[in-house]
Amino acid sequence: MDILVVGGGGREHAVIKALSASPKIGKIYCAPGNGGISKYAECFPVKATDIDGMVSLAEKLRPDYVFVTPDDPLVMGMVDKLNEKGFRTFGPRANAAILEGSKVFSKSLMKKYGIPTAAYETFTDADKAIGYIRSQNSYPAVIKCDGLALGKGVIIARNEEEAINAVNSMLLDGKFGKSGSEIVIEEFMTGPEVTVLAFTDGKTVKPMISSMDHKRAYDGDEGLNTGGMGTIAPNPLYTKEKADECMEKIFKPTIEAMQKECRPFKGCLYFGLMLTPNGAKVVEYNCRFGDPEAQVVLPLLKTDLADIIEAIYEERLDSLNIEWYDEACACVVMASGGYPEKYQTGLEISGLDANGQLADNKAFVYHAGTKYENGKFVTAGGRVLGVTAKAGDLQSALDKAYSAVSEISFENAHYRKDIGKRALAK
Ligand code: AMP
Ligand code: GLY
C-alpha cells in the first residue's frame, strides 16, 4: 500500500512512523512534510491547504491511499475532492469535518441529540451578546469563535470587561476574520480534561487509548494557550467507569447523530472531554488526530494502522479487533522561545543524528517545525520537536523523555518541566 500523508507537523511524523512499521506499507509520501519527516517519507512542497495542488500531486504519485491529517484541508473538503477523483482516503468529508469547522454546528448537534456539553447561546450581534453576558453575570465566561482559529478562538473571560473585549474582538473588530462572525457563549465547566481519539467508519466507533494534553505555555498551567506543550497516555483520570459512561453518553450518540444527519464521520474523531462534577461533558470535537496526542497514542497501537485505514474506508471497522500495548507514553514538546507569540526560526538544532534522531534511540524525536538544510536540522516553527518515550509505567516514560530532551539543544529552546506531573499525582 503506497500512501500520501497530507500535513507537516509532529502529528504527521507520528502517523508516518506508525505506518512505516506496517509490513503492508510500500512507499510513504508526505506533503509538505518537514526536516525530520523527510528521513522517513519522500516529501513534496505542496501546502496542506492547497486542494488542487494536492489532487495534482496524488494524480502524479497514484498512491493507494491519501491520509489527510490536519483540520483545515478536511474542513475545506480535500477528502471530497480526492474521492471524486477516485482516490481512497483517510479522513472525514467536509460535511462531517464541520464537527470541528463550526462550533455552532457541533453545539446544536449536541443539544438536538442530548449529548452532554456546556449550556450555551449563539450570537452574531455584539450588543445582544453583551446584553446576554450582563444578564448572566457569571464569570469566568467562555466565548468562542464559530470557526477554525488556530486554537486561539476561545477566550475565558474573568470579568465583564474581558468578556466585552472578547465579544468585540470577534464580532466587531474582525480579529478572527470569518471564523469570528458568529460566536458561542457558554457555561464555564470545571474538572480535569481528557482527550479520547476514536477510530470510526461512520457506523462503529472504537476509542483509542486516552491521553492528556498540556495546553498552556508554562509550568503549572501558566501562560497562553498553545497547540499543546506535551502529552501523556494513558490518562490515569480516565477510569474504566468513565470510559463506559463516555461510550454510552457521548461516543456512540455522536456517531449515531452524524449518521442520522446524513453526515457519516469516517476517520479519527477527537473528543475533548471534561470530567465535571456532573459527569463527562464534551468541550470540543476535532475532526482529526490531536497534535501532540497522536505522538503518544499511536506508539501504543499494536494493530497495523494500514489495516485500520482500510477497514474504515471499506466501512467494516466492526469486524476489526484493535489492540494496544499495555505501556505508557510521554511526549515533551521543545518549542521556540517566545512561542505561541513571536519567535525566531532558522536556529541550528544540536544533538540529533543524520536521521534527526538520538544516537542512543532512548526516545523517538517527532519533528514538528524543522527543516533539513546543508546537512543540519534547523528550527522552522513554534513547536519544534516532540521528544517521546514509551515504558512500562508513566514515571519511567517521563524520565526517558526528559533525559532525551537534555541531549538536544537550540538557542532559546523552551519546554515545560512538569509534563505528566498532575497525572502522576492522581
Ligand atoms: P476548545 O478549543 O473549545 O477546546 O477550548 C480550548 C480550551 O479552553 C479547552 O481545552 C479548555 O481548557 C478551555 N475551555 C473551553 N470551553 C470551556 C468551558 N466551557 N469551560 C471551561 N473551560 C473551557
Ligand atoms: N492538542 C490539541 C489539538 O490537537 O487540538
Coordinates of C-alpha atoms and ligand atoms in Angstrom, one line a residue:
M1 CA 0.0 0.0 0.0
D2 CA 1.6 3.3 -1.1
I3 CA 0.3 6.3 0.9
L4 CA 0.4 10.0 0.7
V5 CA 0.2 11.8 4.1
V6 CA -1.0 15.4 4.0
G7 CA 0.5 17.7 6.6
G8 CA 3.9 18.6 8.0
G9 CA 3.9 18.6 11.8
G10 CA 4.7 16.3 14.7
R11 CA 1.4 14.5 14.4
E12 CA 2.1 13.7 10.7
H13 CA 5.5 12.4 11.7
A14 CA 3.7 10.1 14.2
V15 CA 1.3 8.9 11.6
I16 CA 4.2 8.2 9.2
K17 CA 6.3 6.4 12.0
A18 CA 3.3 4.1 12.7
L19 CA 2.7 3.4 9.0
S20 CA 6.4 2.6 8.5
A21 CA 6.1 -0.2 11.0
S22 CA 3.5 -1.9 8.8
P23 CA 4.6 -4.7 6.5
K24 CA 1.8 -3.8 4.2
I25 CA 3.1 -0.3 3.5
G26 CA 5.1 0.4 0.4
K27 CA 6.1 4.0 -0.4
I28 CA 5.3 6.8 2.0
Y29 CA 5.0 10.3 0.6
C30 CA 4.3 13.4 2.5
A31 CA 3.3 17.0 1.6
P32 CA 4.6 19.3 2.7
G33 CA 6.4 17.3 5.4
N34 CA 9.4 18.7 7.3
G35 CA 13.1 18.1 8.0
G36 CA 12.6 15.1 10.3
I37 CA 9.8 13.6 8.2
S38 CA 12.0 13.8 5.1
K39 CA 14.1 11.0 6.6
Y40 CA 11.1 8.7 6.7
A41 CA 9.0 9.8 3.7
E42 CA 9.5 11.4 0.3
C43 CA 8.4 15.0 0.8
F44 CA 6.8 17.3 -1.8
P45 CA 6.5 21.1 -1.4
V46 CA 2.7 21.3 -1.6
K47 CA 0.8 23.2 1.1
A48 CA -1.6 21.1 3.2
T49 CA -4.4 23.7 2.3
D50 CA -3.7 23.6 -1.4
I51 CA -6.5 21.3 -2.5
D52 CA -5.9 21.5 -6.2
G53 CA -2.2 21.1 -5.7
M54 CA -2.7 18.1 -3.6
V55 CA -5.1 16.5 -6.1
S56 CA -2.5 17.1 -8.8
L57 CA 0.2 15.5 -6.6
A58 CA -1.9 12.5 -6.0
E59 CA -2.6 12.1 -9.7
K60 CA 1.2 12.2 -10.3
L61 CA 2.1 9.7 -7.5
R62 CA -1.0 7.5 -7.7
P63 CA -0.9 6.3 -4.0
D64 CA -3.4 3.7 -2.8
Y65 CA -4.5 5.9 0.0
V66 CA -4.3 9.6 0.8
F67 CA -4.3 10.3 4.6
V68 CA -5.5 13.9 5.2
T69 CA -4.2 14.8 8.7
P70 CA -4.8 18.5 9.5
D71 CA -8.1 20.2 10.2
D72 CA -8.2 22.9 7.6
P73 CA -7.9 20.8 4.4
L74 CA -10.5 18.4 6.0
V75 CA -12.9 21.3 6.7
M76 CA -12.2 22.7 3.2
G77 CA -13.2 19.4 1.5
M78 CA -10.0 17.9 0.4
V79 CA -11.3 14.4 1.0
D80 CA -14.4 15.1 -1.1
K81 CA -12.2 16.3 -4.0
L82 CA -9.8 13.3 -3.7
N83 CA -12.8 10.8 -3.6
E84 CA -14.3 12.5 -6.7
K85 CA -11.0 11.7 -8.5
G86 CA -11.2 8.1 -7.4
F87 CA -8.7 8.1 -4.6
R88 CA -9.2 6.2 -1.4
T89 CA -8.7 8.4 1.7
F90 CA -8.4 8.5 5.4
G91 CA -10.3 11.5 7.0
P92 CA -13.9 12.8 7.0
R93 CA -15.6 14.6 4.2
A94 CA -16.4 18.3 4.6
N95 CA -20.0 17.6 5.7
A96 CA -18.6 15.7 8.7
A97 CA -15.5 17.7 9.4
I98 CA -17.9 20.5 10.2
L99 CA -17.9 19.0 13.7
E100 CA -14.7 20.9 14.2
G101 CA -15.2 23.5 11.5
S102 CA -18.2 25.1 13.2
K103 CA -18.8 25.2 16.9
V104 CA -22.4 26.5 16.2
F105 CA -23.0 23.3 14.3
S106 CA -21.4 21.0 16.9
K107 CA -23.2 22.7 19.8
S108 CA -26.6 22.4 18.1
L109 CA -25.9 18.8 17.2
M110 CA -25.2 18.0 20.9
K111 CA -28.3 19.9 22.0
K112 CA -30.5 18.1 19.5
Y113 CA -29.3 14.7 20.4
G114 CA -28.9 15.2 24.2
I115 CA -25.1 14.8 24.2
P116 CA -23.7 16.3 27.5
T117 CA -21.9 19.7 26.9
A118 CA -21.8 23.2 28.4
A119 CA -25.0 25.2 28.2
Y120 CA -24.7 27.9 25.5
E121 CA -26.2 30.6 23.3
T122 CA -25.0 31.8 19.8
F123 CA -24.8 35.4 18.6
T124 CA -23.9 37.4 15.5
D125 CA -24.8 40.7 17.1
A126 CA -22.4 42.3 19.6
D127 CA -25.0 44.3 21.5
K128 CA -27.1 41.2 22.0
A129 CA -24.1 39.1 23.1
I130 CA -23.1 41.8 25.6
G131 CA -26.6 42.0 26.9
Y132 CA -26.6 38.2 27.4
I133 CA -23.3 38.3 29.3
R134 CA -24.6 41.1 31.6
S135 CA -27.8 39.2 32.2
Q136 CA -25.9 36.0 33.1
N137 CA -23.4 38.0 35.3
S138 CA -21.4 34.8 35.8
Y139 CA -17.6 34.6 35.5
P140 CA -15.5 33.1 34.1
A141 CA -17.5 33.4 30.9
V142 CA -16.4 31.3 27.9
I143 CA -16.5 33.0 24.5
K144 CA -15.7 31.0 21.3
C145 CA -15.4 31.8 17.6
D146 CA -17.6 29.6 15.4
G147 CA -14.9 28.6 13.0
L148 CA -11.2 27.5 13.0
A149 CA -8.8 29.9 14.6
L150 CA -5.5 28.1 15.1
G151 CA -6.6 27.2 18.7
K152 CA -6.8 30.9 19.6
G153 CA -10.6 31.4 19.1
V154 CA -11.5 30.5 22.7
I155 CA -11.4 33.2 25.4
I156 CA -12.1 32.5 29.0
A157 CA -13.1 36.0 30.3
R158 CA -12.6 36.6 34.1
N159 CA -14.8 39.6 34.3
E160 CA -17.3 41.7 32.4
E161 CA -14.6 43.9 30.8
E162 CA -12.7 40.9 29.4
A163 CA -15.9 39.4 28.2
I164 CA -16.9 42.5 26.3
N165 CA -13.5 42.9 24.8
A166 CA -13.6 39.3 23.6
V167 CA -17.1 39.8 22.0
N168 CA -15.9 43.0 20.3
S169 CA -12.7 41.5 19.1
M170 CA -14.7 38.7 17.4
L171 CA -17.9 40.4 16.2
L172 CA -16.9 44.0 15.7
D173 CA -13.1 44.2 15.0
G174 CA -13.0 41.0 12.9
K175 CA -9.8 39.8 14.7
F176 CA -10.6 36.2 13.7
G177 CA -12.0 37.0 10.2
K178 CA -15.0 35.0 9.1
S179 CA -14.3 32.4 11.9
G180 CA -15.5 35.0 14.4
S181 CA -18.5 36.4 12.6
E182 CA -20.7 34.2 14.8
I183 CA -19.8 33.3 18.4
V184 CA -20.8 30.8 21.1
I185 CA -21.1 32.0 24.7
E186 CA -21.1 29.0 27.0
E187 CA -21.1 28.0 30.6
F188 CA -17.7 27.6 32.3
M189 CA -17.1 24.0 33.3
T190 CA -14.7 22.7 35.8
G191 CA -12.8 19.4 36.1
P192 CA -9.8 17.6 34.6
E193 CA -9.6 17.4 30.8
V194 CA -9.2 14.1 28.9
T195 CA -8.6 13.6 25.2
V196 CA -10.1 10.5 23.6
L197 CA -9.3 9.9 20.0
A198 CA -11.5 7.4 18.3
F199 CA -11.5 5.5 15.0
T200 CA -14.8 5.4 13.3
D201 CA -16.1 4.4 9.9
G202 CA -19.4 6.3 10.4
K203 CA -21.2 3.3 12.0
T204 CA -18.8 1.8 14.5
V205 CA -16.7 3.7 17.0
K206 CA -13.5 2.3 18.6
P207 CA -11.9 4.6 21.1
M208 CA -8.1 4.7 21.3
I209 CA -6.1 4.9 24.5
S210 CA -6.9 8.1 26.4
S211 CA -4.4 10.9 26.7
M212 CA -3.8 14.2 28.5
D213 CA -2.6 17.4 26.8
H214 CA -0.8 20.3 28.5
K215 CA -2.1 23.3 26.6
R216 CA -0.6 26.3 28.5
A217 CA 2.9 27.5 27.5
Y218 CA 4.4 27.4 31.0
D219 CA 4.7 25.1 34.0
G220 CA 1.8 25.0 36.4
D221 CA -0.6 25.7 33.5
E222 CA 0.5 29.4 33.4
G223 CA 0.8 31.5 30.2
L224 CA -1.0 31.5 27.0
N225 CA -2.8 28.6 25.3
T226 CA -0.7 26.8 22.8
G227 CA -1.3 23.9 20.4
G228 CA -0.1 21.6 23.1
M229 CA 3.3 21.5 25.0
G230 CA 3.3 17.8 25.9
T231 CA 1.1 14.8 26.3
I232 CA 0.9 11.5 28.3
A233 CA -1.1 8.4 27.6
P234 CA -3.0 6.7 29.0
N235 CA -4.7 9.4 31.1
P236 CA -5.0 7.9 34.7
L237 CA -8.0 10.1 35.4
Y238 CA -10.0 8.3 32.7
T239 CA -11.1 5.2 34.5
K240 CA -12.9 2.2 33.1
E241 CA -16.1 3.6 34.6
K242 CA -15.6 6.9 32.9
A243 CA -14.8 5.2 29.6
D244 CA -18.1 3.2 29.8
E245 CA -20.0 6.4 30.6
C246 CA -18.4 8.3 27.7
M247 CA -19.1 5.4 25.3
E248 CA -22.8 5.3 26.1
K249 CA -23.5 9.0 26.6
I250 CA -21.0 10.6 24.2
F251 CA -19.2 8.5 21.6
K252 CA -22.0 6.3 20.3
P253 CA -24.6 9.1 20.4
T254 CA -22.2 11.3 18.4
I255 CA -21.6 8.8 15.7
E256 CA -25.4 7.9 15.5
A257 CA -26.3 11.6 15.4
M258 CA -23.9 12.2 12.5
Q259 CA -25.3 9.2 10.7
K260 CA -28.9 10.5 11.2
E261 CA -27.9 13.9 9.9
C262 CA -26.6 12.1 6.7
R263 CA -23.0 13.2 7.6
P264 CA -21.3 9.9 8.4
F265 CA -17.9 10.6 10.0
K266 CA -15.0 8.5 8.7
G267 CA -11.6 8.8 10.2
C268 CA -10.3 9.9 13.6
L269 CA -12.7 11.8 15.8
Y270 CA -11.2 13.7 18.6
F271 CA -13.3 14.0 21.8
G272 CA -12.1 16.8 24.0
L273 CA -13.8 16.0 27.3
M274 CA -14.1 17.5 30.8
L275 CA -14.8 15.3 33.7
T276 CA -17.1 17.7 35.6
P277 CA -18.8 17.0 38.9
N278 CA -22.0 16.4 36.9
G279 CA -20.4 13.8 34.6
A280 CA -18.2 13.8 31.5
K281 CA -19.0 16.6 29.0
V282 CA -17.8 17.5 25.6
V283 CA -15.6 20.6 25.4
E284 CA -14.9 20.2 21.7
Y285 CA -14.8 17.9 18.8
N286 CA -11.9 17.8 16.4
C287 CA -12.1 16.1 13.1
R288 CA -8.6 14.6 13.2
F289 CA -5.8 13.3 15.4
G290 CA -4.6 15.7 18.1
D291 CA -1.2 17.1 18.0
P292 CA 0.7 16.2 20.2
E293 CA -1.9 13.5 21.3
A294 CA -1.1 11.3 18.2
Q295 CA 2.6 11.3 19.3
V296 CA 1.7 9.4 22.5
V297 CA -1.3 7.3 21.4
L298 CA 0.0 5.9 18.1
P299 CA 3.1 4.3 19.7
L300 CA 0.8 2.3 21.9
L301 CA -1.2 0.9 18.9
K302 CA -0.4 -2.8 18.4
T303 CA -2.7 -3.4 15.4
D304 CA -1.4 -2.5 12.0
L305 CA -2.5 1.1 11.2
A306 CA -2.8 0.2 7.5
D307 CA -5.4 -2.5 8.4
I308 CA -7.4 0.1 10.3
I309 CA -7.3 2.6 7.4
E310 CA -8.6 0.0 5.0
A311 CA -11.3 -1.2 7.4
I312 CA -12.5 2.4 7.9
Y313 CA -12.6 3.2 4.2
E314 CA -14.5 0.0 3.5
E315 CA -16.8 0.5 6.5
R316 CA -16.1 -2.7 8.2
L317 CA -14.5 -1.4 11.4
D318 CA -16.9 -3.6 13.4
S319 CA -15.1 -6.7 12.4
L320 CA -11.6 -5.5 13.2
N321 CA -10.2 -6.1 16.7
I322 CA -7.9 -3.2 17.6
E323 CA -5.2 -4.0 20.2
W324 CA -3.0 -1.8 22.3
Y325 CA 0.3 -2.2 24.2
D326 CA -0.2 -2.1 28.0
E327 CA 2.5 0.6 28.4
A328 CA 2.7 4.4 29.0
C329 CA 4.0 7.0 26.6
A330 CA 5.1 10.6 27.3
C331 CA 5.9 13.4 24.8
V332 CA 7.7 16.6 25.8
V333 CA 7.5 19.4 23.2
M334 CA 10.6 21.5 22.7
A335 CA 9.4 24.9 21.4
S336 CA 11.0 28.1 20.1
G337 CA 11.5 30.7 22.8
G338 CA 8.5 33.2 22.6
Y339 CA 6.0 30.6 21.3
P340 CA 3.0 30.9 21.0
E341 CA 3.8 34.6 20.3
K342 CA 6.8 35.9 18.3
Y343 CA 9.8 33.6 17.9
Q344 CA 12.9 33.2 15.8
T345 CA 13.4 30.4 13.2
G346 CA 16.5 29.1 11.4
L347 CA 18.4 28.1 14.6
E348 CA 20.6 25.1 14.4
I349 CA 19.5 22.1 16.5
S350 CA 22.3 20.1 18.1
G351 CA 22.2 16.6 19.5
L352 CA 20.5 14.9 16.6
D353 CA 22.0 12.3 14.2
A354 CA 21.6 12.3 10.4
N355 CA 18.0 11.0 10.7
G356 CA 17.0 13.7 13.2
Q357 CA 17.0 11.1 16.0
L358 CA 19.1 10.4 19.1
A359 CA 22.1 8.2 18.6
D360 CA 21.1 6.0 21.6
N361 CA 17.5 5.7 20.5
K362 CA 16.3 6.1 24.0
A363 CA 13.4 8.2 22.7
F364 CA 11.8 9.0 19.4
V365 CA 12.1 12.6 18.2
Y366 CA 9.0 13.6 16.3
H367 CA 9.8 16.7 14.2
A368 CA 7.1 19.4 14.3
G369 CA 8.8 22.6 13.0
T370 CA 12.2 21.7 11.5
K371 CA 14.0 22.0 8.2
Y372 CA 16.9 20.0 6.9
E373 CA 19.5 22.3 5.3
N374 CA 23.1 21.7 4.3
G375 CA 23.3 18.6 6.4
K376 CA 21.8 20.2 9.5
F377 CA 18.4 20.4 11.2
V378 CA 17.2 24.0 11.9
T379 CA 14.1 25.3 13.7
A380 CA 11.3 26.3 11.4
G381 CA 8.2 26.7 13.6
G382 CA 6.9 27.4 17.1
R383 CA 6.7 23.8 18.2
V384 CA 10.0 22.3 17.0
L385 CA 10.3 18.8 18.4
G386 CA 8.2 16.3 20.3
V387 CA 10.6 14.1 22.3
T388 CA 8.7 10.9 23.1
A389 CA 9.4 7.8 25.1
K390 CA 7.5 4.6 25.9
A391 CA 8.0 2.5 29.0
G392 CA 6.2 0.1 31.4
D393 CA 4.9 3.0 33.5
L394 CA 4.4 6.7 33.2
Q395 CA 7.2 7.8 35.5
S396 CA 9.7 5.7 33.5
A397 CA 8.4 7.1 30.2
L398 CA 8.7 10.7 31.5
D399 CA 12.3 10.0 32.9
K400 CA 13.3 8.7 29.5
A401 CA 11.7 11.5 27.6
Y402 CA 13.3 14.2 29.8
S403 CA 16.7 12.6 29.7
A404 CA 16.5 12.6 25.9
V405 CA 15.4 16.3 26.0
S406 CA 18.6 17.1 27.9
E407 CA 20.7 15.8 25.0
I408 CA 19.1 18.2 22.5
S409 CA 19.5 21.9 22.3
F410 CA 18.9 25.0 20.2
E411 CA 19.1 28.7 21.1
N412 CA 16.2 29.8 23.4
A413 CA 14.6 26.3 23.4
H414 CA 11.7 26.2 25.8
Y415 CA 9.9 23.2 27.2
R416 CA 7.7 22.5 30.2
K417 CA 9.3 20.7 33.1
D418 CA 6.0 19.4 34.5
I419 CA 4.5 17.2 31.8
G420 CA 2.7 14.3 33.5
K421 CA 3.0 15.8 37.0
R422 CA -0.7 16.1 37.5
A423 CA -1.3 12.6 36.1
L424 CA 1.3 11.1 38.5
A425 CA -0.2 13.0 41.4
K426 CA -3.5 11.2 40.8
Ligands
AMP1 P1 -11.6 24.4 22.8 O1 -10.8 24.9 21.6 O2 -13.1 24.6 22.6 O3 -11.2 23.0 23.2 O4 -11.1 25.3 24.0 C1 -9.8 25.4 24.4 C2 -9.6 25.2 25.9 O5 -10.4 26.2 26.6 C3 -10.1 23.9 26.4 O6 -9.2 22.8 26.3 C4 -10.5 24.2 27.8 O7 -9.3 24.1 28.6 C5 -11.0 25.6 27.8 N1 -12.5 25.6 27.7 C6 -13.2 25.6 26.6 N2 -14.5 25.6 26.8 C7 -14.6 25.6 28.2 C8 -15.7 25.6 29.1 N3 -17.0 25.7 28.7 N4 -15.4 25.6 30.4 C9 -14.2 25.6 30.9 N5 -13.1 25.6 30.0 C10 -13.3 25.6 28.7
GLY2 N1 -3.6 19.2 21.1 C1 -4.8 19.8 20.8 C2 -5.3 19.6 19.4 O1 -4.7 18.9 18.6 O2 -6.3 20.3 19.1

